[in-house]
Amino acid sequence: MSARTQRRRLVAGVTTALTAVLLAAACTSNEPEPTDDDTAGAAVAPGSDNDEPGDKIVIGFSAPASDHGWMGAITSAARAEAEKYSDVTLNVAEGTNDVNLQISQIEGFINDGVDAIVLLPFDGAALTDVATRAMNAGIPVVNVDREFSSPFAARATILGDNYGMGVSAGTYICEKVGDDPDAVIGEIAGIDSLPLTQDRSQGFADALADCGQEVDNRVAADFTVQGGEAAATNLLQAAPKLTAVWNHDDDQGVGVLQAIENAGRDEFFMVGGAGSANVMRHIQDGDSVLEATVIYPSTQAADGIKLARLIAQNKTLGDLASLGVPRQIQLYAPVVTADNVDDYLSIGFES
Amino acid sequence: MTDQTTSSPVRRALASGGARNGGLVLALLVLCIVGWATAGDRFLSVSNLLVVLGLAAITGVLSIGMTFVITGGGIDLSVGSVLGLASVWASTLETQRIAQESTWLVMVFCALAVGLGAGLVNGLLVAYGKVVPFIATLAMLVAARGLAELIANRRTQLVTATSFKSALQGNLLGVPKIVWIFAAVAVAGWFLLARTTFGRRTVAVGGNAEAARLAGIKVKRHTMSLYALAGLTAGIGGAMMLARTGAGSSTNGTLYELDAIAAVVVGGTLLVGGRGTIVGTVLGVLIFTALTNVFVLNNLNSSVQQVAKGAIIVAAVLLQQRFAAREGRGS
């Protein structure tokens, strides 16, 4: 089974992502400045021997279905991270968008008595109860990306910054457009029923308000290529002239770009979201309306694995004065443009 | 079944349900052996059995209602969406703080009422509006999901009512309460289908609606009641989903109708109507759930799982056809 985690240390050919992303980690409320994790790969950061093999541990991992590139990258980066450690065995549950099934996977981990659980829930609220049960059973849970609704459900939480993504995108558009009253701004959201989508839209609206702009045309897609194509076609139909568009998600961006091409439109510029390699290449080449994208790290779950390992082995996160592992780490959402795309291309994921 | 007499095929269809379950029990046993061989005590433990049953409960309840609809010659594609709608409607009520003490009763009643209402609309469209079941319930699938999103404002609504949680969450006699609910619904469904006039009429309507009409069965009304029943089970499922996840979300129950239909068909209920078995349906649900569990315990990759599931559905239906052909020759 290729799905089995091998216990050998592989040569890390996968992500050097952690460095770049974590170097730029953002502050969260009343949290000391996190976090400059040790470097990716097998190198050991100066002053930290965290990567030295410790107690043998089993980590249970569950995430939604890999139905788009970002989510696929989440799981593969988590696997790759676990394989770097000879002392970690990773149990990867089948990715699912059915909270009912995901709950039973976590119940299975509790039965197995794993040493830690890394959980990216399809819906944070729906998985809160079972995560709390795991915590009560003495298994530390690391919550990734979509937050639980109770502080008792996780020992540590690692998040992207959805609101910050919107702010970064809105601020960039503000810089370009200024307070031009005739500017028409479009927004292509992801799955509207997810709180993360609302956070992104809220951040976007708040940032635009700073320069007196607002979203004139908003459509929602579903993170898929076909959904992006359909939503963008509708948007272009509704707005005969656009100035700027923010598309929340680069996976659906493939379809969005196709729709723009089909319509033969190029009077506006577009900002992406998430940071796929494909979009970064477009930014590099300058061959499309894409000018920039906003990073939403697909290495979060890999960070989750690292944190879970440190927690299970009673180690301390490096580069902090405090002991142990922080309760919450929120990653930063930088804007990638033609000027700095070369720095970020290494953490771009393939759609 | 090309029998011309009106009573014997009905009787035989009901009787044959028991005999065909042998193959399903065998399949379940084989699965358990595979599970035990590959995962050992991790599979064959009481706690894992409870995980399997907890996972089976919600799909199971939906499948019971689906059995009635399919036996009656129809199909209901809307149960997953109606489940989502019922769960969201009930969790919205909780935010209204109706009579703090009895909140859970109000919520459960609301979920059931929403399910029943949606089922009645389906039934009216199919029986009296003469809309093809596939289309009528497809429309409900889309509309109910949209309404759920509107009501929930696309937010996940937490259930905080302690009365609801203590009533429906947790265990009773060491078994999750939702599993008891599934058991109760299954027993009630079995009794209704196999032991009552209502059940016999369902088989008759599904087997030959015209003959049933001539035999004095009010076919339209009966058909409507079947969809209402399926809607009601979707409402029960909505309440169970609230109990299991502690949150009402408009995405609850997405694609569950397909799981339910698969379980019903694998269980031996004929997709063209005229033969149904609740015992078979329950076995079908358990087979799929146990299969998922074995896959998860063995860390099998999800794409392989989907292929395997598809193969199992096809194999089950092929086997059924062999059975049916043999029976046909025997009569």
XYZ file of C-alpha atoms in Angstrom:
682
model
C 0.000 0.000 0.000
C 1.469 3.319 -1.025
C -0.774 4.866 1.594
C 1.258 3.380 4.388
C 3.695 5.709 5.940
C 7.131 4.304 5.689
C 9.271 4.521 8.693
C 12.385 5.458 6.849
C 13.626 8.932 6.611
C 13.277 9.962 2.997
C 15.359 12.542 1.288
C 13.178 15.614 1.527
C 12.421 16.515 -2.033
C 9.063 18.012 -1.345
C 8.514 21.246 0.513
C 10.891 23.847 1.611
C 7.670 25.628 2.266
C 7.769 25.891 5.989
C 10.648 28.256 6.058
C 9.152 30.831 3.789
C 5.696 30.676 5.242
C 6.556 30.452 8.873
C 9.131 33.189 8.663
C 6.241 35.405 7.851
C 3.935 34.088 10.531
C 1.480 36.607 11.842
C 0.533 37.550 15.345
C -2.759 36.525 16.771
C -4.452 38.125 19.718
C -2.482 37.944 22.942
C -0.083 35.512 21.410
C 3.603 36.190 21.589
C 5.313 36.553 18.265
C 5.184 33.099 16.771
C 6.975 31.314 15.142
C 10.007 30.610 13.162
C 9.842 26.880 13.010
C 12.956 24.920 12.333
C 13.836 24.753 8.690
C 12.190 22.336 6.370
C 14.005 19.276 5.229
C 16.270 17.285 7.439
C 18.402 20.168 8.574
C 18.274 20.996 12.232
C 17.750 24.600 13.181
C 20.501 26.050 15.310
C 19.761 25.745 18.969
C 17.034 23.149 18.513
C 17.374 19.397 18.470
C 13.659 18.888 17.914
C 14.218 16.934 14.727
C 16.326 14.328 16.513
C 14.325 11.082 16.809
C 12.348 10.868 20.045
C 9.684 8.528 21.397
C 7.945 6.471 18.736
C 4.486 7.955 18.210
C 1.397 7.318 16.090
C -0.441 10.338 14.706
C -3.934 10.043 13.271
C -4.673 12.419 10.399
C -8.045 13.293 8.898
C -8.900 15.952 6.332
C -11.669 16.635 3.799
C -11.639 14.959 0.404
C -8.827 16.048 -1.922
C -11.334 17.430 -4.379
C -9.264 20.450 -5.297
C -5.546 21.120 -5.587
C -5.151 23.002 -2.317
C -6.780 20.260 -0.283
C -4.768 17.609 -2.112
C -1.597 19.545 -1.307
C -2.647 19.710 2.358
C -2.697 15.919 2.676
C 0.372 15.212 0.570
C 2.422 17.821 2.465
C 1.283 16.274 5.756
C 2.348 12.806 4.590
C 5.685 14.124 3.347
C 6.299 15.863 6.661
C 5.553 12.697 8.643
C 7.897 10.685 6.454
C 10.803 12.912 7.443
C 10.596 11.543 10.951
C 11.634 8.011 11.755
C 9.723 8.219 15.039
C 6.340 9.115 13.510
C 3.799 6.683 12.098
C 1.000 8.495 10.309
C -2.466 6.954 10.095
C -4.197 8.792 7.273
C -7.965 8.414 7.216
C -9.829 8.628 3.954
C -10.455 12.250 3.024
C -14.172 12.951 3.247
C -16.641 15.811 2.977
C -19.172 13.920 5.076
C -18.961 15.076 8.693
C -20.753 11.920 9.778
C -17.971 9.773 8.327
C -15.237 12.066 9.609
C -16.641 11.761 13.126
C -16.403 7.980 12.891
C -12.788 8.255 11.715
C -11.870 10.227 14.812
C -13.762 7.692 16.946
C -11.586 5.051 15.291
C -8.414 6.967 16.227
C -9.645 7.187 19.817
C -10.217 3.419 19.826
C -6.745 2.859 18.410
C -5.285 4.992 21.167
C -3.116 7.098 18.849
C -0.679 9.533 20.505
C -2.033 12.615 18.750
C -4.649 13.590 16.182
C -4.220 16.195 13.460
C -7.637 17.202 12.189
C -8.699 19.485 9.392
C -12.463 19.222 9.828
C -14.860 19.613 6.903
C -16.937 21.686 9.308
C -15.252 22.825 12.510
C -18.460 23.032 14.534
C -19.615 19.552 13.578
C -16.347 17.905 14.627
C -16.059 19.776 17.927
C -17.839 17.160 20.041
C -15.752 14.243 18.867
C -12.515 16.240 19.134
C -13.440 17.109 22.704
C -13.976 13.396 23.369
C -10.500 12.693 22.025
C -9.018 15.368 24.276
C -10.898 13.907 27.245
C -9.422 10.524 26.358
C -5.995 12.093 26.765
C -5.182 12.401 23.062
C -3.952 15.873 22.087
C -5.774 17.217 19.038
C -4.171 19.702 16.659
C -6.851 21.635 14.818
C -5.906 22.792 11.314
C -7.441 25.528 9.153
C -11.123 25.293 10.103
C -11.646 26.102 13.748
C -13.585 24.112 16.314
C -16.328 25.915 18.185
C -14.931 25.129 21.619
C -11.515 25.855 23.144
C -11.638 22.472 24.874
C -11.566 20.580 21.579
C -7.942 21.240 20.643
C -4.563 21.432 22.327
C -3.162 23.563 19.530
C -4.680 25.293 16.521
C -2.919 26.291 13.331
C -4.782 28.506 10.911
C -4.425 30.394 7.728
C -5.719 33.927 7.795
C -8.934 34.009 5.800
C -9.909 37.491 6.884
C -6.319 38.566 6.225
C -6.489 37.136 2.712
C -9.405 39.415 1.980
C -7.568 42.335 3.534
C -4.412 41.634 1.487
C -6.396 41.338 -1.740
C -8.506 44.426 -1.003
C -5.490 46.485 0.006
C -3.657 45.532 -3.191
C -6.661 46.494 -5.312
C -6.991 49.763 -3.383
C -3.364 50.584 -4.153
C -4.001 50.033 -7.848
C -7.434 51.598 -8.191
C -7.415 54.343 -5.586
C -10.699 56.125 -5.009
C -11.773 56.151 -8.650
C -15.572 56.405 -8.373
C -16.097 54.625 -11.684
C -14.141 51.528 -10.701
C -16.144 48.312 -10.962
C -14.901 45.625 -8.588
C -15.871 41.982 -8.916
C -15.548 39.157 -6.441
C -15.636 35.419 -7.150
C -16.057 33.655 -3.819
C -15.561 29.997 -2.935
C -18.179 27.836 -1.234
C -20.523 30.373 0.290
C -21.759 28.060 3.026
C -18.310 27.888 4.637
C -17.490 30.459 7.324
C -14.018 30.862 5.792
C -15.604 32.274 2.646
C -17.522 34.856 4.639
C -14.367 35.809 6.513
C -12.528 36.333 3.226
C -15.363 38.438 1.826
C -15.578 40.468 5.030
C -11.847 41.205 4.975
C -12.081 42.142 1.316
C -15.015 44.501 1.902
C -13.334 46.097 4.936
C -10.095 46.732 3.044
C -11.934 48.174 0.035
C -13.918 50.465 2.325
C -10.620 52.095 3.304
C -10.292 53.573 -0.166
C -13.988 54.206 -0.631
C -14.574 51.218 -2.888
C -17.028 48.390 -2.562
C -17.736 45.098 -4.296
C -20.055 45.835 -7.208
C -20.559 42.292 -8.510
C -20.215 39.184 -6.375
C -20.644 35.546 -7.446
C -19.901 32.318 -5.580
C -18.320 29.152 -6.978
C -17.232 25.946 -5.243
C -13.421 25.661 -5.440
C -13.724 23.524 -8.572
C -12.624 24.384 -12.107
C -16.117 23.904 -13.511
C -17.674 25.961 -10.734
C -15.159 28.750 -11.306
C -15.836 28.743 -15.023
C -19.609 28.940 -14.518
C -19.427 31.655 -11.852
C -16.972 33.782 -13.832
C -19.108 33.502 -16.957
C -22.047 34.829 -14.954
C -19.949 37.637 -13.507
C -18.651 38.726 -16.912
C -22.207 38.633 -18.197
C -23.427 40.803 -15.335
C -20.602 43.332 -15.545
C -19.819 44.482 -19.095
C -16.860 46.492 -17.808
C -14.683 45.568 -14.841
C -11.732 47.265 -13.205
C -10.518 44.594 -10.799
C -11.566 41.099 -9.740
C -10.602 39.084 -6.695
C -10.998 35.338 -7.066
C -10.848 33.597 -3.682
C -9.343 30.365 -4.886
C -6.718 29.510 -7.484
C -8.104 26.025 -8.095
C -11.365 27.461 -9.341
C -9.172 30.157 -10.923
C -8.287 27.725 -13.716
C -11.935 27.817 -14.746
C -12.190 31.544 -14.102
C -9.303 32.252 -16.479
C -10.886 29.988 -19.071
C -14.145 31.921 -18.839
C -12.305 35.230 -19.183
C -10.501 33.889 -22.243
C -13.763 32.597 -23.736
C -15.336 36.001 -23.277
C -12.288 37.707 -24.784
C -12.053 40.191 -21.931
C -8.893 41.866 -20.695
C -9.895 45.351 -19.549
C -9.365 44.474 -15.861
C -6.733 42.889 -13.641
C -7.308 39.917 -11.363
C -5.982 38.884 -7.965
C -6.034 35.199 -7.059
C -6.138 33.393 -3.758
C -4.402 30.398 -2.096
C -1.265 30.484 -4.268
C -1.193 27.675 -6.809
C 1.956 27.095 -8.843
C -0.117 27.494 -11.981
C -1.229 30.983 -10.983
C 2.294 31.943 -9.953
C 3.545 30.932 -13.391
C 0.882 33.163 -14.948
C 2.074 36.031 -12.728
C 5.664 35.327 -13.756
C 4.850 35.289 -17.462
C 2.474 38.250 -17.323
C 0.423 36.540 -20.020
C -3.017 36.962 -18.496
C -5.146 39.323 -16.434
C -3.640 37.720 -13.318
C -1.398 40.228 -11.575
C -1.182 38.831 -8.094
C -2.352 36.142 -5.723
C -2.755 35.983 -1.960
C -1.110 33.060 -0.160
C -3.147 30.664 1.930
C -0.544 28.106 2.954
C -1.215 24.531 1.891
C 1.491 23.517 4.357
C -0.747 24.062 7.393
C -1.430 20.398 7.972
C 2.292 19.648 7.657
C 2.807 22.230 10.407
C 0.034 20.449 12.296
C 1.980 17.185 12.079
C 5.113 18.919 13.366
C 3.223 20.482 16.265
C 1.452 17.220 17.119
C 4.818 15.465 17.233
C 6.286 18.096 19.536
C 3.244 17.919 21.816
C 3.228 14.121 21.940
C 6.949 14.059 22.716
C 6.731 16.892 25.265
C 9.113 19.088 23.293
C 9.229 22.859 22.941
C 8.656 24.782 19.726
C 11.922 26.379 18.683
C 12.634 30.120 18.540
C 10.276 31.063 21.324
C 11.287 32.035 24.823
C 8.347 30.158 26.317
C 8.235 26.424 26.872
C 5.964 23.977 25.108
C 3.845 24.515 22.007
C 1.615 27.613 21.572
C -2.163 27.285 21.719
C -2.650 29.018 18.416
C -0.565 29.919 15.402
C -2.009 31.949 12.572
C -0.079 32.045 9.331
C 0.337 35.181 7.286
C -1.349 35.879 3.929
C 1.193 37.805 1.829
C 0.491 39.121 -1.670
C 2.531 37.520 -4.452
C 3.226 39.786 -7.432
C 5.658 39.708 -10.346
C 8.222 41.329 -8.039
C 8.409 38.545 -5.465
C 6.911 35.532 -7.231
C 10.297 33.810 -7.441
C 10.460 33.615 -3.648
C 7.079 31.942 -3.379
C 7.099 29.601 -6.360
C 8.568 26.834 -4.204
C 5.426 26.647 -2.057
C 2.983 26.903 -4.938
C 0.828 23.783 -5.168
C -0.274 22.156 -8.397
C -3.984 22.570 -9.115
C -42.561 -12.024 -12.341
C -45.000 -12.694 -15.092
C -47.685 -14.170 -12.915
C -51.281 -13.355 -13.740
C -52.823 -13.975 -10.350
C -53.008 -10.941 -8.151
C -52.346 -12.355 -4.709
C -49.619 -14.915 -5.184
C -46.803 -12.691 -6.486
C -47.415 -10.299 -3.652
C -47.327 -13.066 -1.082
C -44.312 -14.661 -2.665
C -42.477 -11.371 -2.959
C -42.930 -10.826 0.754
C -41.906 -14.360 1.601
C -38.885 -14.423 -0.653
C -37.391 -11.446 1.152
C -36.231 -13.677 3.983
C -34.671 -16.297 1.807
C -32.516 -13.854 -0.155
C -30.965 -12.327 2.902
C -28.728 -15.366 3.260
C -26.358 -13.970 0.664
C -26.210 -10.608 2.440
C -25.484 -12.189 5.800
C -22.756 -14.203 4.118
C -21.305 -11.051 2.550
C -21.349 -9.314 5.929
C -19.616 -12.303 7.528
C -16.959 -12.341 4.803
C -16.428 -8.618 5.391
C -16.060 -9.197 9.109
C -13.530 -11.971 8.476
C -11.596 -9.684 6.130
C -11.761 -6.954 8.739
C -10.568 -9.277 11.454
C -7.800 -10.671 9.261
C -6.504 -7.263 8.243
C -7.095 -5.235 11.388
C -7.517 -7.890 14.074
C -8.833 -6.678 17.387
C -9.028 -3.118 16.117
C -11.934 -4.313 13.977
C -13.495 -6.935 16.225
C -13.860 -4.822 19.330
C -17.024 -3.568 20.968
C -15.904 0.037 20.641
C -15.269 -0.377 16.915
C -18.652 -2.070 16.488
C -20.222 1.004 18.076
C -18.279 3.250 15.671
C -19.704 1.235 12.759
C -23.258 1.384 14.115
C -22.987 5.100 14.873
C -21.899 5.723 11.299
C -24.663 3.500 9.928
C -27.492 5.025 11.950
C -28.333 8.129 9.915
C -27.978 6.544 6.467
C -29.871 3.581 7.882
C -32.908 5.606 8.866
C -32.978 7.267 5.442
C -32.712 3.855 3.797
C -35.776 2.560 5.660
C -37.926 5.326 4.177
C -36.273 4.820 0.802
C -37.199 1.132 0.902
C -40.887 2.033 1.013
C -40.649 4.493 -1.870
C -38.657 2.124 -4.088
C -40.879 -0.842 -3.231
C -43.831 1.286 -4.264
C -42.247 1.786 -7.663
C -40.807 5.274 -7.128
C -37.521 6.912 -6.173
C -36.714 9.767 -3.816
C -33.595 11.765 -4.600
C -34.389 14.490 -2.103
C -33.867 12.755 1.258
C -30.300 14.021 1.725
C -31.290 17.622 1.085
C -34.425 17.317 3.214
C -32.250 15.957 6.028
C -30.069 19.041 5.734
C -33.104 21.322 5.667
C -34.651 19.641 8.725
C -31.404 19.881 10.701
C -30.950 23.539 9.836
C -34.572 24.433 10.575
C -34.407 22.753 13.958
C -31.088 24.364 14.876
C -32.484 27.749 13.848
C -35.409 27.253 16.213
C -32.962 26.779 19.004
C -31.718 30.294 18.488
C -35.277 31.498 19.118
C -35.112 30.114 22.651
C -38.547 28.559 22.719
C -39.378 27.376 26.198
C -35.876 26.641 27.384
C -36.845 23.424 29.135
C -38.675 21.755 26.284
C -36.431 23.082 23.515
C -35.347 19.624 22.494
C -38.926 18.457 21.989
C -39.681 21.496 19.877
C -36.541 20.934 17.830
C -37.208 17.257 17.233
C -40.827 17.937 16.378
C -39.741 20.672 13.995
C -37.267 18.379 12.215
C -39.960 15.710 11.817
C -42.512 18.247 10.612
C -40.111 19.711 8.046
C -39.278 16.238 6.754
C -42.912 15.211 6.608
C -43.876 18.453 4.884
C -41.202 18.063 2.202
C -42.251 14.429 1.746
C -45.879 15.462 1.290
C -44.891 17.991 -1.356
C -42.945 15.253 -3.169
C -45.944 12.934 -2.869
C -48.401 15.519 -4.155
C -46.204 16.246 -7.169
C -45.730 12.576 -7.998
C -49.161 11.156 -7.213
C -51.490 14.000 -8.114
C -49.282 16.196 -10.310
C -48.191 13.170 -12.343
C -44.583 14.382 -12.328
C -42.062 11.597 -12.822
C -40.643 10.723 -9.358
C -37.076 11.199 -10.540
C -37.806 14.762 -11.639
C -40.115 15.760 -8.790
C -37.656 14.680 -6.132
C -34.714 16.090 -8.070
C -36.462 19.451 -7.904
C -36.906 18.982 -4.151
C -33.217 18.030 -3.826
C -32.203 21.378 -5.279
C -34.902 23.476 -3.636
C -34.524 22.023 -0.133
C -30.759 22.565 -0.220
C -31.287 26.164 -1.299
C -33.887 26.775 1.379
C -31.541 25.267 3.969
C -28.842 27.724 2.898
C -31.287 30.616 3.110
C -32.475 29.653 6.584
C -29.009 29.037 7.948
C -27.714 32.132 6.212
C -24.968 29.736 5.086
C -23.568 29.552 8.568
C -23.147 26.478 10.696
C -25.463 26.840 13.664
C -24.284 25.386 16.921
C -26.695 23.455 19.080
C -26.125 24.668 22.612
C -29.424 23.603 24.198
C -28.397 21.297 27.008
C -31.858 19.725 26.988
C -31.398 18.622 23.375
C -27.898 17.348 24.005
C -28.834 15.340 27.066
C -31.884 13.925 25.308
C -30.255 12.784 22.076
C -26.485 12.736 22.525
C -24.427 10.188 24.372
C -25.214 6.596 25.162
C -28.100 4.580 26.517
C -27.069 1.231 28.006
C -23.627 1.704 26.475
C -24.939 2.198 22.943
C -25.232 5.624 21.251
C -28.790 6.909 21.365
C -28.911 7.463 17.622
C -28.250 3.755 17.155
C -31.313 3.013 19.293
C -33.312 5.379 17.108
C -32.103 3.537 14.009
C -33.087 0.221 15.591
C -36.539 1.547 16.473
C -37.123 2.928 12.981
C -35.904 -0.327 11.424
C -38.228 -2.468 13.553
C -41.177 -0.158 12.891
C -40.387 -0.180 9.167
C -40.101 -3.970 9.088
C -43.431 -4.335 10.862
C -45.109 -1.849 8.561
C -43.811 -3.421 5.358
C -43.998 -7.100 6.207
C -46.894 -7.347 8.633
C -49.538 -4.788 7.720
C -52.053 -4.045 4.999
C -50.115 -0.865 4.284
C -47.054 -2.940 3.456
C -48.956 -5.333 1.223
C -50.528 -2.431 -0.604
C -47.089 -0.885 -1.105
C -45.857 -4.067 -2.770
C -49.011 -4.266 -4.870
C -48.764 -0.641 -6.039
C -45.095 -1.081 -6.911
C -45.689 -4.368 -8.693
C -48.570 -3.221 -10.851
C -50.269 0.079 -10.118
C -53.155 -0.557 -12.494
C -53.936 -3.940 -10.989
C -53.713 -2.412 -7.544
C -56.194 0.276 -8.548
C -58.584 -2.336 -9.884
C -58.197 -4.261 -6.649
C -59.562 -1.237 -4.822
C -56.365 0.336 -3.502
C -56.380 4.148 -3.538
C -53.137 4.240 -5.480
C -52.649 8.012 -5.535
C -53.187 8.453 -1.844
C -51.005 5.485 -1.075
C -48.188 6.747 -3.280
C -48.316 10.119 -1.577
C -48.074 8.492 1.836
C -44.926 6.624 0.748
C -43.132 9.862 -0.093
C -44.398 11.393 3.137
C -42.903 8.441 4.983
C -39.541 8.905 3.245
C -39.673 12.602 4.134
C -40.424 11.726 7.738
C -37.374 9.460 7.928
C -35.311 12.302 6.456
C -36.653 14.506 9.270
C -35.665 11.891 11.846
C -32.264 11.758 10.172
C -31.989 15.544 10.481
C -32.583 15.372 14.232
C -30.035 12.539 14.482
C -27.497 14.562 12.524
C -27.960 17.434 14.975
C -27.342 15.027 17.819
C -24.256 13.545 16.206
C -22.585 16.740 15.049
C -24.003 19.272 17.501
C -24.429 21.663 14.591
C -27.004 22.442 11.942
C -25.336 23.046 8.596
C -26.861 23.418 5.160
C -24.305 20.917 3.867
C -25.613 18.160 6.137
C -26.672 15.037 4.283
C -25.096 15.923 0.941
C -25.335 12.895 -1.383
C -26.902 10.704 1.305
C -29.727 9.815 -1.051
C -27.243 7.879 -3.154
C -25.960 5.944 -0.147
C -29.538 5.140 0.802
C -30.501 4.001 -2.703
C -27.346 1.870 -2.923
C -28.085 0.203 0.415
C -31.694 -0.464 -0.549
C -30.781 -1.981 -3.913
C -27.922 -4.058 -2.550
C -30.325 -5.214 0.159
C -32.515 -6.873 -2.440
C -35.328 -4.381 -2.973
C -36.163 -4.231 -6.668
C -35.485 -0.834 -8.191
C -38.515 -1.256 -10.444
C -40.765 -1.786 -7.433
C -42.905 -4.682 -6.344
C -40.495 -6.252 -3.920
C -38.973 -4.803 -0.792
C -37.188 -5.997 2.280
C -36.347 -3.952 5.342
C -34.068 -6.666 6.743
C -32.158 -6.638 3.464
C -31.893 -2.847 3.566
C -30.489 -2.896 7.098
C -27.964 -5.542 6.017
C -27.109 -3.421 2.958
C -26.443 -0.387 5.165
C -24.306 -2.456 7.515
C -22.336 -3.945 4.625
C -21.448 -0.517 3.237
C -20.622 0.875 6.655
C -18.508 -2.117 7.657
C -16.749 -1.868 4.311
C -15.923 1.784 4.946
C -14.702 0.878 8.410
C -12.426 -1.898 7.133
C -11.033 0.512 4.541
C -10.383 3.190 7.145
C -8.736 0.780 9.579
C -6.424 -0.354 6.787
C -5.620 3.176 5.593
C -6.780 2.342 2.110
C -6.731 5.292 -0.188
C -10.103 6.824 -0.866
C -10.026 6.509 -4.643
C -9.555 2.750 -4.317
C -12.485 2.692 -1.913
C -14.789 4.342 -4.385
C -13.870 1.868 -7.099
C -14.443 -1.000 -4.671
C -17.830 0.374 -3.628
C -18.918 0.712 -7.217
C -17.828 -2.853 -7.944
C -19.761 -4.122 -4.928
C -22.959 -2.397 -6.002
C -22.700 -3.884 -9.488
C -21.844 -7.327 -8.153
C -24.799 -7.271 -5.762
C -27.242 -6.304 -8.478
C -25.849 -8.940 -10.869
C -26.264 -11.583 -8.167
C -29.801 -10.393 -7.556
C -30.660 -10.775 -11.209
C -29.317 -14.331 -11.173
C -31.530 -15.048 -8.179
C -34.527 -13.453 -9.808
C -33.999 -15.390 -13.040
C -33.760 -18.646 -11.132
C -36.935 -17.835 -9.240
C -38.676 -16.904 -12.452
C -37.819 -20.304 -13.935
C -38.997 -22.001 -10.784
C -42.453 -20.499 -10.803
